Backbone as numpy.savetxt, mean C-alpha at the origin, in Angstrom:
# Nx Ny Nz CAx CAy CAz Cx Cy Cz
23.86 -14.52 -5.93 25.15 -14.14 -6.29 26.14 -14.50 -5.18
27.24 -15.12 -5.60 28.15 -15.48 -4.57 29.58 -15.17 -5.20
30.50 -14.91 -4.35 31.99 -14.71 -4.63 32.61 -15.93 -3.98
32.76 -17.05 -4.80 33.27 -18.31 -4.08 34.65 -18.27 -3.69
35.40 -17.39 -4.35 36.84 -17.25 -3.97 37.22 -16.38 -2.89
36.14 -15.63 -2.44 36.36 -14.73 -1.34 36.29 -15.48 -0.02
37.06 -14.85 1.02 36.91 -15.45 2.27 35.58 -15.35 2.88
35.21 -16.61 3.53 33.72 -16.65 3.96 33.62 -16.53 5.44
32.73 -15.73 5.87 32.48 -15.51 7.30 31.05 -15.98 7.73
30.90 -16.95 8.44 29.59 -17.44 8.66 28.93 -16.62 9.79
27.82 -16.16 9.59 27.10 -15.16 10.43 26.16 -16.14 11.39
25.81 -15.53 12.55 24.85 -16.26 13.50 23.50 -16.12 12.76
22.70 -17.17 13.12 21.37 -17.25 12.44 20.53 -16.06 12.99
19.67 -15.49 12.11 18.79 -14.48 12.55 17.90 -15.02 13.68
17.67 -14.02 14.59 16.68 -14.35 15.76 15.32 -14.11 15.27
14.58 -15.21 15.38 13.21 -15.30 14.84 12.18 -14.91 16.01
12.70 -14.48 17.21 11.85 -14.09 18.31 11.38 -12.73 18.22
10.27 -12.55 18.87 9.72 -11.14 19.00 8.67 -10.83 17.97
7.87 -9.85 18.28 6.53 -9.55 17.43 7.05 -8.90 16.05
8.09 -8.28 16.00 8.57 -7.69 14.67 8.91 -8.75 13.66
9.68 -9.66 14.27 10.17 -10.84 13.40 9.04 -11.66 13.00
8.19 -11.90 13.86 7.05 -12.66 13.43 6.25 -12.07 12.29
6.00 -10.77 12.41 5.28 -10.04 11.30 6.10 -10.20 9.91
7.41 -10.00 10.03 8.25 -10.01 8.86 8.10 -11.50 8.16
8.23 -12.40 9.05 8.22 -13.85 8.50 6.88 -14.27 8.03
5.75 -13.59 8.52 4.42 -14.08 8.11 3.91 -13.26 6.98
4.65 -12.11 6.43 4.12 -11.48 5.35 4.07 -12.23 4.06
3.07 -12.25 3.45 2.79 -12.97 2.10 1.94 -12.10 1.24
1.95 -12.40 -0.06 1.08 -11.84 -1.00 -0.22 -12.87 -1.11
-1.21 -12.38 -0.51 -2.43 -13.15 -0.40 -3.28 -13.06 -1.75
-3.81 -14.17 -2.11 -4.74 -14.21 -3.31 -6.13 -14.78 -2.92
-6.30 -15.13 -1.63 -7.57 -15.69 -1.19 -7.96 -14.87 -0.01
-9.31 -14.57 0.13 -9.82 -13.72 1.25 -11.07 -14.37 1.59
-11.47 -14.06 3.02 -12.70 -14.45 3.43 -13.71 -13.56 2.98
-15.07 -14.00 3.01 -16.13 -13.18 2.69 -16.55 -12.23 3.74
-15.97 -12.48 4.93 -16.27 -11.47 6.00 -15.71 -10.14 5.78
-16.50 -9.03 6.20 -16.00 -7.79 6.02 -14.97 -7.40 6.98
-14.12 -6.39 6.60 -13.19 -5.75 7.49 -13.87 -4.84 8.28
-13.45 -4.44 9.30 -14.15 -3.37 10.19 -13.49 -2.09 9.99
-14.32 -1.04 10.10 -13.82 0.38 9.92 -12.68 0.73 10.82
-12.66 0.42 12.17 -11.46 0.61 12.92 -10.20 -0.11 12.45
-10.26 -1.28 11.91 -9.08 -1.85 11.36 -8.61 -1.14 10.20
-9.57 -0.77 9.19 -9.13 0.05 8.07 -8.49 1.34 8.51
-9.10 1.99 9.53 -8.49 3.24 9.97 -7.13 3.14 10.48
-6.85 2.10 11.31 -5.57 1.75 11.86 -4.57 1.66 10.80
-5.01 0.77 9.74 -4.03 0.51 8.70 -3.71 1.57 7.89
-4.69 2.51 7.51 -4.38 3.60 6.69 -3.55 4.69 7.50
-3.88 4.84 8.80 -3.34 5.93 9.70 -1.80 5.53 9.90
-1.52 4.24 10.09 -0.19 3.91 10.36 0.73 3.86 9.17
0.06 3.67 7.97 0.80 3.58 6.70 0.86 4.97 6.08
-0.19 5.75 5.92 -0.22 6.95 5.16 -0.34 8.24 5.94
-0.69 8.10 7.10 -1.12 9.31 8.04 0.14 10.00 8.43
-0.09 11.26 8.67 0.85 12.18 9.14 0.95 11.92 10.67
2.05 11.57 11.23 2.30 11.42 12.63 2.64 12.61 13.48
3.51 13.47 12.98 3.85 14.64 13.62 4.11 15.65 12.55
4.07 17.02 12.96 4.45 18.09 12.24 5.66 18.71 12.83
6.70 19.10 12.10 7.85 19.69 12.50 8.12 21.09 11.81
8.43 22.04 12.47 8.62 23.44 11.87 10.17 23.56 11.73
10.42 23.89 10.33 11.87 24.23 10.06 12.05 25.64 9.67
13.17 26.25 10.00 13.33 27.60 9.55 13.37 27.78 8.19
12.81 28.86 7.67 12.85 29.26 6.29 12.06 28.23 5.25
11.39 27.20 5.85 10.80 26.21 5.13 9.30 26.15 5.63
9.04 26.07 6.86 7.68 25.93 7.36 7.40 24.56 8.01
6.25 24.13 8.03 5.89 22.81 8.63 6.01 21.68 7.54
6.76 20.63 8.10 6.80 19.43 7.26 6.27 18.31 8.08
5.80 17.39 7.18 5.12 16.17 7.78 5.99 14.98 8.02
5.89 14.40 9.15 6.55 13.19 9.50 5.53 11.96 9.37
6.06 10.98 8.66 5.19 9.71 8.49 6.07 8.49 8.85
5.47 7.34 8.86 6.14 6.01 9.22 7.09 5.57 8.16
7.06 6.07 7.02 7.94 5.71 5.86 8.78 6.96 5.50
9.96 6.78 5.10 10.78 8.03 4.68 10.31 8.64 3.38
10.67 9.96 3.21 10.35 10.72 2.04 11.43 11.80 1.84
11.96 11.90 0.57 13.04 12.84 0.18 12.53 14.30 0.60
13.22 14.90 1.61 12.86 16.29 1.94 11.52 16.41 2.58
11.00 15.30 2.94 9.62 15.21 3.69 8.63 15.91 2.68
8.73 15.62 1.43 7.70 16.12 0.45 6.52 15.29 0.34
6.71 13.98 0.68 5.49 13.04 0.64 4.64 13.22 -0.68
5.16 12.95 -1.76 4.36 13.04 -2.98 3.32 11.95 -3.13
3.25 10.89 -2.43 2.32 9.80 -2.65 0.95 10.03 -1.95
-0.09 9.80 -2.65 -1.44 10.01 -2.26 -2.06 8.61 -2.20
-3.13 8.33 -1.41 -3.71 7.10 -1.23 -5.26 7.21 -1.66
-5.72 6.39 -2.49 -7.16 6.49 -2.94 -7.64 5.11 -2.65
-8.75 4.93 -1.95 -9.23 3.65 -1.44 -10.61 3.26 -2.20
-10.50 2.00 -2.81 -11.77 1.45 -3.40 -12.26 0.36 -2.39
-13.27 0.90 -1.61 -13.79 0.04 -0.55 -14.97 -0.82 -1.01
-14.82 -2.13 -1.01 -15.83 -3.11 -1.52 -16.51 -3.81 -0.33
-15.82 -4.15 0.75 -16.39 -5.04 1.73 -15.87 -4.51 3.10
-16.25 -3.33 3.51 -15.83 -2.81 4.80 -17.00 -2.46 5.69
-17.10 -3.01 6.77 -18.25 -2.77 7.61 -18.28 -1.40 8.15
-19.40 -0.74 7.91 -19.48 0.78 8.45 -19.08 1.67 7.33
-18.75 1.28 6.20 -18.31 2.18 5.13 -19.06 1.76 3.77
-19.68 2.66 3.20 -20.44 2.42 1.98 -19.45 2.09 0.89
-19.84 1.10 0.03 -18.89 0.83 -1.01 -18.76 1.99 -2.01
-17.53 2.22 -2.31 -17.16 3.36 -3.19 -15.75 3.72 -3.14
-15.44 4.81 -3.76 -14.12 5.31 -3.85 -13.83 6.48 -3.03
-12.78 6.51 -2.26 -12.47 7.61 -1.38 -11.02 8.02 -1.44
-10.72 9.25 -1.14 -9.36 9.81 -1.04 -9.01 9.77 0.42
-7.78 9.25 0.86 -7.35 9.45 2.30 -6.76 10.78 2.54
-7.28 11.48 3.33 -6.51 12.76 3.76 -5.70 12.52 4.83
-4.34 12.50 4.51 -3.35 12.04 5.52 -3.08 13.12 6.60
-3.48 14.32 6.41 -3.14 15.35 7.38 -4.17 15.27 8.64
-5.35 14.98 8.33 -6.35 14.91 9.31 -7.09 13.55 9.57
-6.46 12.56 8.86 -6.96 11.22 9.01 -8.44 10.89 8.84
-8.77 11.29 7.49 -10.20 11.18 7.16 -10.27 10.59 5.82
-11.45 9.99 5.38 -11.79 9.57 4.01 -12.61 10.59 3.34
-12.31 10.92 2.30 -13.11 11.89 1.47 -13.74 11.23 0.37
-15.11 11.23 0.46 -16.01 10.44 -0.47 -15.86 10.93 -1.87
-15.57 10.17 -2.88 -15.49 10.62 -4.28 -16.54 9.99 -5.16
-16.90 8.75 -5.01 -17.72 8.08 -6.00 -18.31 6.84 -5.18
-19.67 6.54 -5.47 -20.30 5.47 -4.90 -20.08 4.23 -5.79
-20.05 3.05 -5.18 -20.11 1.68 -5.99 -18.66 1.19 -6.02
-18.56 -0.02 -5.61 -17.41 -0.88 -5.81 -17.59 -2.32 -5.71
-17.37 -3.15 -6.90 -17.65 -4.44 -6.93 -16.46 -5.20 -7.34
-16.64 -6.52 -7.27 -15.52 -7.40 -7.67 -15.13 -7.28 -9.04
-16.14 -7.01 -9.93 -15.79 -6.72 -11.27 -15.04 -5.42 -11.52
-15.24 -4.47 -10.70 -14.47 -3.32 -10.77 -13.09 -3.57 -10.39
-12.79 -4.39 -9.41 -11.28 -4.68 -8.95 -10.69 -5.35 -10.02
-11.40 -6.41 -10.66 -10.72 -7.23 -11.71 -10.41 -6.32 -12.96
-11.28 -5.38 -13.25 -11.18 -4.55 -14.50 -9.97 -3.67 -14.17
-9.85 -3.10 -13.13 -8.81 -2.01 -12.80 -7.43 -2.68 -12.46
-7.54 -3.93 -12.18 -6.24 -4.63 -11.76 -5.93 -5.64 -12.97
-6.14 -5.25 -14.18 -5.66 -5.96 -15.41 -6.15 -7.37 -15.34
-7.33 -7.64 -14.99 -7.98 -8.94 -15.07 -7.46 -9.87 -14.02
-6.84 -9.44 -13.01 -6.37 -10.38 -11.85 -7.54 -10.64 -11.05
-8.28 -11.70 -11.47 -9.55 -11.95 -10.88 -9.41 -12.55 -9.25
-8.19 -13.03 -9.03 -7.97 -13.53 -7.76 -7.89 -12.40 -6.67
-7.88 -11.15 -6.93 -7.93 -10.15 -6.04 -9.24 -9.47 -5.88
-10.20 -10.09 -6.61 -11.60 -9.48 -6.84 -12.30 -9.42 -5.47
-12.06 -10.34 -4.62 -12.85 -10.56 -3.39 -12.16 -9.95 -2.24
-11.10 -9.13 -2.48 -10.45 -8.31 -1.32 -11.47 -7.30 -0.84
-11.34 -6.99 0.48 -12.21 -5.95 1.04 -12.08 -4.57 0.65
-10.80 -4.24 0.21 -10.60 -2.97 -0.37 -9.20 -2.98 -1.12
-9.09 -1.89 -1.90 -7.89 -1.79 -2.70 -7.35 -0.35 -2.58
-6.14 -0.18 -2.52 -5.56 1.11 -2.41 -4.80 1.52 -3.66
-5.05 2.60 -4.35 -4.28 3.03 -5.49 -3.26 4.17 -4.87
-2.00 3.86 -5.11 -0.95 4.85 -4.67 -0.60 5.66 -5.91
-0.86 7.01 -5.79 -0.52 7.93 -6.88 0.53 8.87 -6.48
1.15 9.48 -7.36 2.18 10.57 -7.07 1.86 11.83 -7.63
1.91 12.87 -6.75 1.84 14.31 -7.20 3.20 14.70 -7.33
3.70 14.70 -8.78 5.11 14.72 -9.03 5.69 16.19 -8.60
4.95 17.29 -8.83 5.41 18.54 -8.40 5.78 18.83 -7.01
5.18 17.93 -6.10 5.39 18.17 -4.69 6.81 17.72 -4.42
7.51 16.89 -5.18 8.99 16.67 -5.15 9.80 17.38 -6.12
9.30 17.76 -7.18 10.08 18.15 -8.31 10.55 19.62 -7.97
9.67 20.38 -7.26 9.93 21.85 -7.07 11.25 21.96 -6.21
11.54 21.00 -5.35 12.71 21.05 -4.57 13.89 20.31 -5.25
13.63 19.18 -5.72 14.67 18.48 -6.48 14.44 18.29 -8.08
14.84 19.48 -8.67 14.44 19.62 -10.04 15.54 19.03 -11.02
15.63 17.62 -10.99 16.50 16.93 -11.76 15.95 15.53 -11.91
16.30 14.77 -12.98 15.80 13.46 -13.33 15.71 12.51 -12.11
16.82 12.39 -11.31 16.72 11.51 -10.27 15.49 11.57 -9.31
14.91 12.74 -9.29 13.75 12.86 -8.41 12.63 11.98 -8.71
12.52 11.57 -10.09 11.53 10.64 -10.61 11.70 9.32 -9.99
12.92 8.86 -9.92 13.38 7.52 -9.31 13.00 7.54 -7.84
13.34 8.71 -7.09 13.03 8.80 -5.69 11.52 8.69 -5.51
10.70 9.18 -6.31 9.30 9.10 -6.12 8.80 7.62 -6.26
9.43 6.95 -7.19 9.06 5.53 -7.30 9.51 4.67 -6.13
10.72 5.06 -5.63 11.03 4.29 -4.35 10.36 4.57 -3.10
9.77 5.74 -3.09 8.83 6.17 -1.93 7.53 5.37 -1.95
6.95 5.19 -3.30 5.78 4.33 -3.32 6.10 2.91 -2.82
7.31 2.32 -3.09 7.73 1.01 -2.56 7.83 1.09 -1.06
8.35 2.14 -0.52 8.39 2.16 1.00 7.01 2.13 1.52
6.20 2.79 1.00 4.72 2.87 1.58 4.09 1.48 1.51
4.22 0.89 0.32 3.62 -0.37 -0.05 4.07 -1.40 1.05
5.33 -1.40 1.30 5.87 -2.51 2.26 5.33 -2.09 3.64
5.31 -0.96 3.97 4.70 -0.50 5.39 3.29 -0.94 5.35
2.56 -0.79 4.31 1.13 -1.17 4.21 1.16 -2.78 4.43
1.87 -3.46 3.74 1.79 -4.84 3.84 2.13 -5.49 5.15
3.21 -4.89 5.77 3.66 -5.28 7.09 2.56 -4.85 8.15
2.08 -3.71 7.95 1.03 -3.26 9.07 -0.22 -4.16 8.97
-0.70 -4.43 7.65 -1.81 -5.34 7.45 -1.54 -6.69 8.07
-0.36 -7.22 7.86 -0.07 -8.54 8.40 -0.13 -8.49 10.04
0.31 -7.47 10.50 0.42 -7.34 12.05 -1.05 -7.31 12.49
-1.88 -6.74 11.74 -3.36 -6.70 12.14 -4.21 -7.96 11.78
-3.46 -8.97 11.27 -4.09 -10.30 10.93 -4.91 -10.28 9.70
-4.59 -9.36 8.84 -5.26 -9.28 7.53 -4.41 -10.05 6.43
-5.08 -10.02 5.15 -4.38 -10.80 4.22 -4.09 -9.73 3.01
-2.88 -9.21 3.05 -2.54 -8.05 2.20 -1.93 -8.58 0.85
-1.92 -7.71 -0.18 -1.28 -7.95 -1.40 -0.82 -6.61 -2.06
0.09 -6.71 -2.96 0.46 -5.63 -3.74 0.70 -6.13 -5.17
0.50 -5.25 -6.13 0.81 -5.62 -7.45 1.13 -4.32 -8.36
1.80 -4.59 -9.35 2.18 -3.58 -10.37 1.40 -3.86 -11.75
0.59 -4.93 -11.78 -0.24 -5.05 -12.84 -1.52 -4.46 -12.65
-1.68 -3.23 -13.42 -2.99 -2.62 -13.28 -3.16 -1.78 -14.53
-4.49 -1.40 -14.67 -4.84 -0.49 -15.91 -4.69 1.01 -15.57
-3.51 1.59 -15.80 -3.25 2.93 -15.43 -4.33 3.99 -15.69
-4.71 3.84 -17.01 -5.69 4.95 -17.41 -7.04 4.68 -16.80
-7.43 3.45 -16.69 -8.80 3.30 -16.12 -8.85 3.67 -14.67
-7.73 3.39 -13.90 -7.68 3.83 -12.52 -7.67 5.36 -12.47
-6.94 6.06 -13.27 -6.86 7.46 -13.20 -8.14 8.13 -13.54
-8.79 7.48 -14.53 -10.24 7.90 -14.78 -11.18 7.78 -13.63
-11.11 6.58 -13.03 -12.02 6.31 -11.98 -11.85 7.29 -10.78
-10.52 7.60 -10.50 -10.35 8.47 -9.29 -10.29 9.93 -9.72
-10.29 10.31 -10.96 -10.33 11.62 -11.37 -8.96 12.42 -11.43
-8.06 11.74 -11.82 -6.65 12.45 -11.98 -6.17 12.35 -13.46
-5.24 13.20 -13.86 -4.94 13.34 -15.24 -3.85 12.40 -15.71
-3.20 11.67 -14.89 -2.15 10.67 -15.30 -0.89 11.36 -15.75
-0.81 12.77 -15.54 0.51 13.45 -15.95 0.97 14.16 -14.61
0.31 15.20 -14.22 0.67 15.89 -12.89 0.47 15.08 -11.74
-0.46 14.07 -11.76 -0.63 12.89 -10.77 -1.04 11.73 -11.50
-0.30 10.64 -11.12 -0.39 9.43 -11.83 -0.41 8.22 -10.86
-1.07 7.16 -11.32 -1.01 5.91 -10.52 0.36 5.22 -10.64
0.88 4.78 -9.50 2.20 4.14 -9.49 2.22 2.71 -8.94
1.28 2.46 -8.16 1.34 1.05 -7.41 -0.13 0.74 -6.78
-0.33 -0.50 -6.60 -1.65 -0.86 -6.13 -1.40 -1.87 -4.96
-2.13 -1.73 -3.89 -2.25 -2.64 -2.82 -3.66 -2.88 -2.40
-3.72 -3.87 -1.50 -5.09 -4.14 -0.93 -5.09 -5.16 0.07
-6.23 -5.44 0.71 -6.25 -6.44 1.73 -7.64 -6.95 1.93
-7.71 -8.07 2.54 -9.08 -8.60 2.98 -8.89 -9.35 4.20
-9.86 -9.92 4.80 -9.93 -10.80 5.97 -9.22 -12.14 5.67
-8.33 -12.81 6.35 -7.84 -14.07 6.02 -8.90 -15.06 5.95
-8.76 -15.99 5.00 -9.73 -17.14 5.02 -9.78 -17.89 6.18
-10.85 -18.43 6.68 -11.05 -19.14 7.89 -10.21 -20.46 8.02
-10.25 -21.22 6.86 -9.61 -22.51 6.93 -8.92 -22.81 5.56
-7.72 -23.48 5.67 -6.95 -23.83 4.46 -6.29 -22.66 3.82
-6.33 -21.54 4.47 -5.89 -20.26 3.89 -4.36 -20.18 3.68
-3.68 -20.41 4.79 -2.24 -20.01 4.69 -1.47 -20.83 3.79
-1.50 -22.26 3.93 -0.79 -22.97 3.05 -1.17 -22.91 1.64
-2.51 -22.91 1.41 -2.86 -22.79 -0.03 -2.41 -21.46 -0.63
-2.53 -20.33 0.21 -2.24 -19.06 -0.33 -0.73 -18.95 -0.55
0.14 -19.58 0.33 1.58 -19.55 0.12 1.90 -20.24 -1.11
1.31 -21.41 -1.40 1.54 -22.16 -2.68 1.10 -21.36 -3.93
-0.15 -20.70 -3.80 -0.61 -20.06 -4.95 0.13 -18.74 -5.29
0.75 -18.17 -4.33 1.40 -16.90 -4.40 2.96 -16.96 -4.51
3.52 -18.24 -4.43 4.92 -18.25 -4.32 5.61 -17.64 -5.60
5.02 -17.81 -6.77 5.58 -17.21 -7.89 5.61 -15.66 -7.76
4.63 -15.09 -7.10 4.52 -13.61 -6.97 5.58 -12.99 -6.01
6.10 -13.90 -5.16 7.11 -13.51 -4.09 8.43 -13.74 -4.55
């Protein structure tokens, strides 16, 4: 969008130097992954920096509130993360819940295959070889009790977006191949992780794998250009 009749002020070119700029410029939606497994320390770093509680702050008449690396209205943090781990060294394939308060994985169900990822992600087979997938869900009451009006729902959706971008940037900084998608089978995911889809529902899906060893970046950029 342009306002051609408005006065134009040319800005200096963005500085591409520094680690943060590098991470921003290298973020892509990957569709190809190495067969090598992720390591558990890398997964822990990614989950901890994205979803983990970094600090607790006590407020008068409210109590302790959690601070994370992404913003949340009233620090209610309605978004939960469930991990479907397929190829993580040191972690049995299966479904887990990430406990943000104490940085732990809570085992829910064994087994996770490429077919499972394809089925849950609306037949997007190109994500089936990812090392793991994260289902971002929302516990709506966590936000609604404080903000009891319709706009609160919009705020929860936006918070899922905050977290997903934090996830993708953090994964990029760790040298992984991240992706995010809104195409998924809601009811199948909710059944798989044991939530009702009403009080807690799936909102977004992200995931990552190890970057392919050769021909990955250019091929991936071309294959995913339409998704970006």
